[in-house]
Amino acid sequence: MKTPEEYVESIRQLQHQVYVLGERVEDVTGHPILRPSLNALARTYEVAHDPRWGGLFARPGLDGETVNCFTSLHHGTQDLLDKVKALRVLGQETGTCFQRCVGWDALNALDITTFEMDRALGTGYHGRSTDYLRYVQQHDLVCNGAMTDVKGDRGRRPSQQADADVFVHVVDRRADGIVVRGAKAHQTGAVFSHEVIVMPTLSMRAEDEDYAVSFAIPSDTKGLMYILGRQSSDTRKLEQPPADVGNVAFGGHEALVIFDDVFVPNERIFMDGEWQFSGQLVERFAGYHRQSYGGCKVGVGDVLIGAAAAVTECAGVARASHVRRKLAEMIHLNETLYACGLACSVAGQAMPSGTCLVDLLLANVCKQNVTRFPYEIARLAEDLAGGLLVTMPSVNDLEHPEIGPLLDKYLRGVDEIPTAERLRFLRLIENLTLGAGAVSYRTESMHGAGSPEAQVIMITRLSDLEAKKEMARRLAAV
């Protein structure tokens, strides 16, 4: 398993095209807007070597050696439970999206689906995916799970688009591989990934077979381009000192990843035209990723609840009944999300490949709650923080020799807590509810792993409403 230092160095060696604010970045490890995201990913390597977690982040690999959990398969419900627990810990440790569960979810979904494709169609994809997983484990790599296409006209199928490239698709098939073109949007952690695992974005039909494609390539493959997305208050990371960012050490990033006639060798292809299995791959990946949110978002929620409780102490109102009631509601909502993550894990079942899949209905229920509860937790945090959350001066004002003492005097709450400490808690709340951290805590909770309607569709499909109606008929003697 890599150390954090070895991971950072391995990223520094990549030769990929990355653009930030309209400029090409040569050393992504040193860019101040990107560096907090790299720190969060490096933390996933650090915890794997930390004995405090009792092996939560280390698991047996394919060949029996110890590997980082983010490169492992889930061999039972205990592994699924440990996943949710591990993600909560990392959310607590970083207070942000640590960007590595997407690849973990992709590896497990591929293992299940390629096995079933081989059994049904006589393909040889499962051996390829197993060899690829072994390579990822041996080198302890970060994989970017690339599913979301830009989609163009949402009212048209992929094969009906005016511009074929709005869905990633095969443009040429050669004896030694395929050539693909298109783009994947909202790619969490892409810039700091070693590998890109591409999957279809939806269930394909026969006429969409060129879009039913899954493969993995190194992240600095020729023809790949990364354009960083903007985040609220992201240029605060350029300021010194960095305290106004709120989360001074960790952050995340999203990128648009463009595939400009990228070649993929045969041994890296896991689906090429088998449209019948595209839906299964999408649903399995989405199920795992919706389970993930019952861990990572809960961990970040713990941080937000802690910051909200701290600012009430700074203001001297921590013992007020309405404050305690609001904090209790925040905890209740957060633990409900965690309960859903645990529930879909313990109800998981082993698939024919031997890998354990979460209960898809409960995983979708988990994510449907995630589209709502963090927003209420954030609202309550803003309520408890008060208006100073968005009117406080900068850290440079607080440290100014003339106006600093005045700010210290007029912005202090209780006597024994320094004003600077109060403002730092407020900045952290601002980060998670309004600033760069709100990307992963709020908007990603809404749209990550599929927007709310995607979960509604799956819940409706999986809940067996006819059986429930039959129960009602029997008891009502209809």
mmCIF file of C-alpha atoms in Angstrom, residues 46-256:
data_model
loop_
_atom_site.group_PDB
_atom_site.id
_atom_site.type_symbol
_atom_site.label_atom_id
_atom_site.label_comp_id
_atom_site.label_asym_id
_atom_site.label_seq_id
_atom_site.Cartn_x
_atom_site.Cartn_y
_atom_site.Cartn_z
ATOM 1 C CA GLU A 46 -2.721 7.737 5.428
ATOM 2 C CA VAL A 47 -5.620 6.088 7.281
ATOM 3 C CA ALA A 48 -4.807 2.709 5.722
ATOM 4 C CA HIS A 49 -1.538 2.698 7.679
ATOM 5 C CA ASP A 50 -3.076 4.008 10.913
ATOM 6 C CA PRO A 51 -3.617 1.285 13.560
ATOM 7 C CA ARG A 52 -6.272 3.397 15.291
ATOM 8 C CA TRP A 53 -8.873 2.167 12.832
ATOM 9 C CA GLY A 54 -8.279 -1.517 13.464
ATOM 10 C CA GLY A 55 -7.853 -2.513 9.842
ATOM 11 C CA LEU A 56 -11.032 -0.750 8.671
ATOM 12 C CA PHE A 57 -9.162 0.656 5.671
ATOM 13 C CA ALA A 58 -7.129 -2.452 4.800
ATOM 14 C CA ARG A 59 -8.491 -5.686 3.346
ATOM 15 C CA PRO A 60 -7.239 -8.888 1.706
ATOM 16 C CA GLY A 61 -6.617 -8.532 -2.019
ATOM 17 C CA LEU A 62 -7.135 -11.019 -4.832
ATOM 18 C CA ASP A 63 -3.865 -12.793 -4.045
ATOM 19 C CA GLY A 64 -4.208 -12.663 -0.246
ATOM 20 C CA GLU A 65 -1.984 -9.660 0.303
ATOM 21 C CA THR A 66 -3.197 -6.630 2.257
ATOM 22 C CA VAL A 67 -4.565 -3.866 0.035
ATOM 23 C CA ASN A 68 -6.181 -0.491 0.558
ATOM 24 C CA CYS A 69 -9.934 -0.992 0.991
ATOM 25 C CA PHE A 70 -10.656 1.351 -1.920
ATOM 26 C CA THR A 71 -9.219 -1.261 -4.298
ATOM 27 C CA SER A 72 -11.082 -4.245 -2.806
ATOM 28 C CA LEU A 73 -14.172 -6.309 -3.608
ATOM 29 C CA HIS A 74 -16.980 -6.779 -1.091
ATOM 30 C CA HIS A 75 -17.053 -10.460 -0.150
ATOM 31 C CA GLY A 76 -19.924 -10.249 2.328
ATOM 32 C CA THR A 77 -22.253 -7.964 4.211
ATOM 33 C CA GLN A 78 -19.549 -7.246 6.807
ATOM 34 C CA ASP A 79 -17.423 -5.721 4.042
ATOM 35 C CA LEU A 80 -20.393 -3.576 3.014
ATOM 36 C CA LEU A 81 -20.925 -2.456 6.608
ATOM 37 C CA ASP A 82 -17.233 -1.684 7.019
ATOM 38 C CA LYS A 83 -17.380 0.393 3.846
ATOM 39 C CA VAL A 84 -20.070 2.676 5.258
ATOM 40 C CA LYS A 85 -18.186 2.974 8.556
ATOM 41 C CA ALA A 86 -14.925 3.784 6.762
ATOM 42 C CA LEU A 87 -16.549 6.453 4.615
ATOM 43 C CA ARG A 88 -18.045 8.111 7.703
ATOM 44 C CA VAL A 89 -14.631 8.216 9.360
ATOM 45 C CA LEU A 90 -13.068 9.853 6.309
ATOM 46 C CA GLY A 91 -15.895 12.381 6.121
ATOM 47 C CA GLN A 92 -15.134 13.278 9.735
ATOM 48 C CA GLU A 93 -11.395 13.414 9.068
ATOM 49 C CA THR A 94 -11.579 15.671 5.995
ATOM 50 C CA GLY A 95 -14.916 17.503 6.196
ATOM 51 C CA THR A 96 -15.278 17.134 2.442
ATOM 52 C CA CYS A 97 -15.575 14.655 -0.410
ATOM 53 C CA PHE A 98 -12.411 12.538 -0.456
ATOM 54 C CA GLN A 99 -13.142 11.433 -4.033
ATOM 55 C CA ARG A 100 -12.204 7.775 -3.941
ATOM 56 C CA CYS A 101 -15.424 5.821 -3.421
ATOM 57 C CA VAL A 102 -16.540 6.305 -7.059
ATOM 58 C CA GLY A 103 -13.746 4.081 -8.347
ATOM 59 C CA TRP A 104 -14.367 1.554 -5.550
ATOM 60 C CA ASP A 105 -18.010 1.313 -6.557
ATOM 61 C CA ALA A 106 -17.087 0.942 -10.242
ATOM 62 C CA LEU A 107 -14.675 -1.942 -9.561
ATOM 63 C CA ASN A 108 -17.340 -3.913 -7.687
ATOM 64 C CA ALA A 109 -20.072 -3.234 -10.240
ATOM 65 C CA LEU A 110 -17.753 -4.346 -13.054
ATOM 66 C CA ASP A 111 -16.864 -7.584 -11.280
ATOM 67 C CA ILE A 112 -20.522 -8.591 -10.955
ATOM 68 C CA THR A 113 -21.633 -7.492 -14.424
ATOM 69 C CA THR A 114 -18.724 -8.843 -16.459
ATOM 70 C CA PHE A 115 -19.169 -12.243 -14.796
ATOM 71 C CA GLU A 116 -22.820 -12.328 -15.832
ATOM 72 C CA MET A 117 -22.039 -11.114 -19.357
ATOM 73 C CA ASP A 118 -19.532 -13.917 -19.827
ATOM 74 C CA ARG A 119 -22.005 -16.498 -18.575
ATOM 75 C CA ALA A 120 -24.833 -15.262 -20.793
ATOM 76 C CA LEU A 121 -22.980 -14.241 -23.950
ATOM 77 C CA GLY A 122 -19.723 -16.186 -23.880
ATOM 78 C CA THR A 123 -17.579 -13.036 -23.744
ATOM 79 C CA GLY A 124 -14.223 -12.880 -21.962
ATOM 80 C CA TYR A 125 -14.664 -9.672 -20.012
ATOM 81 C CA HIS A 126 -14.536 -11.009 -16.466
ATOM 82 C CA GLY A 127 -10.971 -12.235 -16.837
ATOM 83 C CA ARG A 128 -10.009 -8.793 -18.082
ATOM 84 C CA SER A 129 -11.715 -7.008 -15.201
ATOM 85 C CA THR A 130 -10.059 -9.380 -12.711
ATOM 86 C CA ASP A 131 -6.628 -8.777 -14.238
ATOM 87 C CA TYR A 132 -7.298 -5.053 -14.139
ATOM 88 C CA LEU A 133 -8.352 -5.190 -10.489
ATOM 89 C CA ARG A 134 -5.171 -7.081 -9.650
ATOM 90 C CA TYR A 135 -3.145 -4.326 -11.362
ATOM 91 C CA VAL A 136 -5.007 -1.628 -9.402
ATOM 92 C CA GLN A 137 -4.404 -3.465 -6.125
ATOM 93 C CA GLN A 138 -0.732 -4.116 -6.806
ATOM 94 C CA HIS A 139 -0.091 -0.427 -7.467
ATOM 95 C CA ASP A 140 -2.656 0.974 -4.987
ATOM 96 C CA LEU A 141 -4.247 3.253 -7.577
ATOM 97 C CA VAL A 142 -7.005 5.839 -7.430
ATOM 98 C CA CYS A 143 -9.687 5.102 -10.032
ATOM 99 C CA ASN A 144 -12.099 7.701 -11.331
ATOM 100 C CA GLY A 145 -15.487 6.127 -12.056
ATOM 101 C CA ALA A 146 -16.699 7.998 -15.126
ATOM 102 C CA MET A 147 -20.412 7.452 -15.736
ATOM 103 C CA THR A 148 -22.201 10.758 -16.344
ATOM 104 C CA ASP A 149 -22.262 11.855 -19.988
ATOM 105 C CA VAL A 150 -23.075 15.455 -20.916
ATOM 106 C CA LYS A 151 -26.216 14.071 -22.672
ATOM 107 C CA GLY A 152 -27.082 16.960 -25.029
ATOM 108 C CA ASP A 153 -30.833 16.902 -25.755
ATOM 109 C CA ARG A 154 -32.282 14.962 -22.809
ATOM 110 C CA GLY A 155 -35.385 14.123 -24.862
ATOM 111 C CA ARG A 156 -33.383 11.998 -27.320
ATOM 112 C CA ARG A 157 -31.637 8.642 -27.084
ATOM 113 C CA PRO A 158 -27.832 8.601 -27.550
ATOM 114 C CA SER A 159 -28.143 7.393 -31.158
ATOM 115 C CA GLN A 160 -30.677 10.151 -31.919
ATOM 116 C CA GLN A 161 -28.497 13.109 -30.903
ATOM 117 C CA ALA A 162 -27.595 15.771 -33.462
ATOM 118 C CA ASP A 163 -24.036 15.598 -32.115
ATOM 119 C CA ALA A 164 -23.032 11.979 -31.509
ATOM 120 C CA ASP A 165 -20.229 13.027 -29.163
ATOM 121 C CA VAL A 166 -22.502 14.159 -26.301
ATOM 122 C CA PHE A 167 -22.392 10.516 -25.177
ATOM 123 C CA VAL A 168 -19.069 8.657 -25.037
ATOM 124 C CA HIS A 169 -19.099 6.185 -27.909
ATOM 125 C CA VAL A 170 -16.939 3.982 -30.114
ATOM 126 C CA VAL A 171 -15.878 5.705 -33.340
ATOM 127 C CA ASP A 172 -13.510 3.026 -34.626
ATOM 128 C CA ARG A 173 -12.841 -0.656 -33.957
ATOM 129 C CA ARG A 174 -9.399 -2.071 -34.661
ATOM 130 C CA ALA A 175 -7.850 -5.481 -34.247
ATOM 131 C CA ASP A 176 -6.031 -4.332 -31.098
ATOM 132 C CA GLY A 177 -8.711 -2.120 -29.549
ATOM 133 C CA ILE A 178 -11.235 0.674 -29.970
ATOM 134 C CA VAL A 179 -11.184 4.444 -30.402
ATOM 135 C CA VAL A 180 -13.680 6.481 -28.349
ATOM 136 C CA ARG A 181 -14.896 10.058 -28.355
ATOM 137 C CA GLY A 182 -17.121 12.146 -26.063
ATOM 138 C CA ALA A 183 -17.067 13.704 -22.608
ATOM 139 C CA LYS A 184 -17.902 12.801 -19.012
ATOM 140 C CA ALA A 185 -19.203 15.560 -16.725
ATOM 141 C CA HIS A 186 -19.055 16.165 -12.950
ATOM 142 C CA GLN A 187 -16.008 13.910 -12.552
ATOM 143 C CA THR A 188 -15.139 13.943 -8.863
ATOM 144 C CA GLY A 189 -11.429 13.624 -8.157
ATOM 145 C CA ALA A 190 -10.545 13.044 -11.815
ATOM 146 C CA VAL A 191 -7.416 15.198 -11.858
ATOM 147 C CA PHE A 192 -5.849 13.216 -9.017
ATOM 148 C CA SER A 193 -6.801 9.754 -10.288
ATOM 149 C CA HIS A 194 -4.350 7.305 -11.816
ATOM 150 C CA GLU A 195 -7.031 5.557 -13.866
ATOM 151 C CA VAL A 196 -10.329 6.425 -15.537
ATOM 152 C CA ILE A 197 -13.010 3.699 -15.581
ATOM 153 C CA VAL A 198 -15.713 4.542 -18.128
ATOM 154 C CA MET A 199 -19.227 3.095 -17.868
ATOM 155 C CA PRO A 200 -22.449 3.745 -19.813
ATOM 156 C CA THR A 201 -24.571 6.511 -18.364
ATOM 157 C CA LEU A 202 -27.937 4.772 -18.867
ATOM 158 C CA SER A 203 -29.593 1.585 -20.056
ATOM 159 C CA MET A 204 -28.925 1.314 -23.781
ATOM 160 C CA ARG A 205 -30.977 -0.199 -26.615
ATOM 161 C CA ALA A 206 -29.865 -2.125 -29.682
ATOM 162 C CA GLU A 207 -29.600 1.067 -31.752
ATOM 163 C CA ASP A 208 -27.295 2.535 -29.090
ATOM 164 C CA GLU A 209 -24.751 -0.294 -29.122
ATOM 165 C CA ASP A 210 -21.800 1.998 -29.908
ATOM 166 C CA TYR A 211 -22.591 3.802 -26.645
ATOM 167 C CA ALA A 212 -22.726 0.581 -24.604
ATOM 168 C CA VAL A 213 -19.035 0.717 -23.772
ATOM 169 C CA SER A 214 -16.978 0.279 -20.626
ATOM 170 C CA PHE A 215 -13.207 0.407 -20.305
ATOM 171 C CA ALA A 216 -10.309 1.636 -18.177
ATOM 172 C CA ILE A 217 -7.349 3.759 -19.256
ATOM 173 C CA PRO A 218 -4.498 5.609 -17.509
ATOM 174 C CA SER A 219 -5.541 9.155 -16.652
ATOM 175 C CA ASP A 220 -2.762 10.674 -18.761
ATOM 176 C CA THR A 221 -3.664 8.733 -21.908
ATOM 177 C CA LYS A 222 -3.234 10.741 -25.120
ATOM 178 C CA GLY A 223 -6.465 12.499 -26.066
ATOM 179 C CA LEU A 224 -7.753 12.991 -22.504
ATOM 180 C CA MET A 225 -8.323 16.558 -21.307
ATOM 181 C CA TYR A 226 -9.468 17.805 -17.879
ATOM 182 C CA ILE A 227 -11.199 21.160 -17.421
ATOM 183 C CA LEU A 228 -11.753 22.054 -13.768
ATOM 184 C CA GLY A 229 -15.204 23.202 -12.675
ATOM 185 C CA ARG A 230 -15.643 26.397 -10.669
ATOM 186 C CA GLN A 231 -16.719 26.224 -7.039
ATOM 187 C CA SER A 232 -18.205 28.932 -4.870
ATOM 188 C CA SER A 233 -15.435 30.988 -3.215
ATOM 189 C CA ASP A 234 -12.754 28.789 -4.810
ATOM 190 C CA THR A 235 -10.319 31.672 -5.288
ATOM 191 C CA ARG A 236 -10.163 32.104 -1.512
ATOM 192 C CA LYS A 237 -7.720 29.207 -1.698
ATOM 193 C CA LEU A 238 -5.324 31.615 -3.421
ATOM 194 C CA GLU A 239 -5.358 33.993 -0.465
ATOM 195 C CA GLN A 240 -2.907 34.162 2.424
ATOM 196 C CA PRO A 241 -3.522 33.322 5.162
ATOM 197 C CA PRO A 242 -6.063 30.690 4.037
ATOM 198 C CA ALA A 243 -8.405 30.843 7.060
ATOM 199 C CA ASP A 244 -11.271 32.460 5.097
ATOM 200 C CA VAL A 245 -11.622 29.236 3.085
ATOM 201 C CA GLY A 246 -13.216 27.652 6.167
ATOM 202 C CA ASN A 247 -11.713 24.203 5.700
ATOM 203 C CA VAL A 248 -8.052 25.173 5.625
ATOM 204 C CA ALA A 249 -6.566 21.779 4.675
ATOM 205 C CA PHE A 250 -9.075 19.762 2.642
ATOM 206 C CA GLY A 251 -11.387 20.200 -0.315
ATOM 207 C CA GLY A 252 -12.619 18.550 -3.477
ATOM 208 C CA HIS A 253 -12.846 19.176 -7.190
ATOM 209 C CA GLU A 254 -14.978 18.285 -10.177
ATOM 210 C CA ALA A 255 -13.853 18.224 -13.795
ATOM 211 C CA LEU A 256 -15.201 17.879 -17.306
#
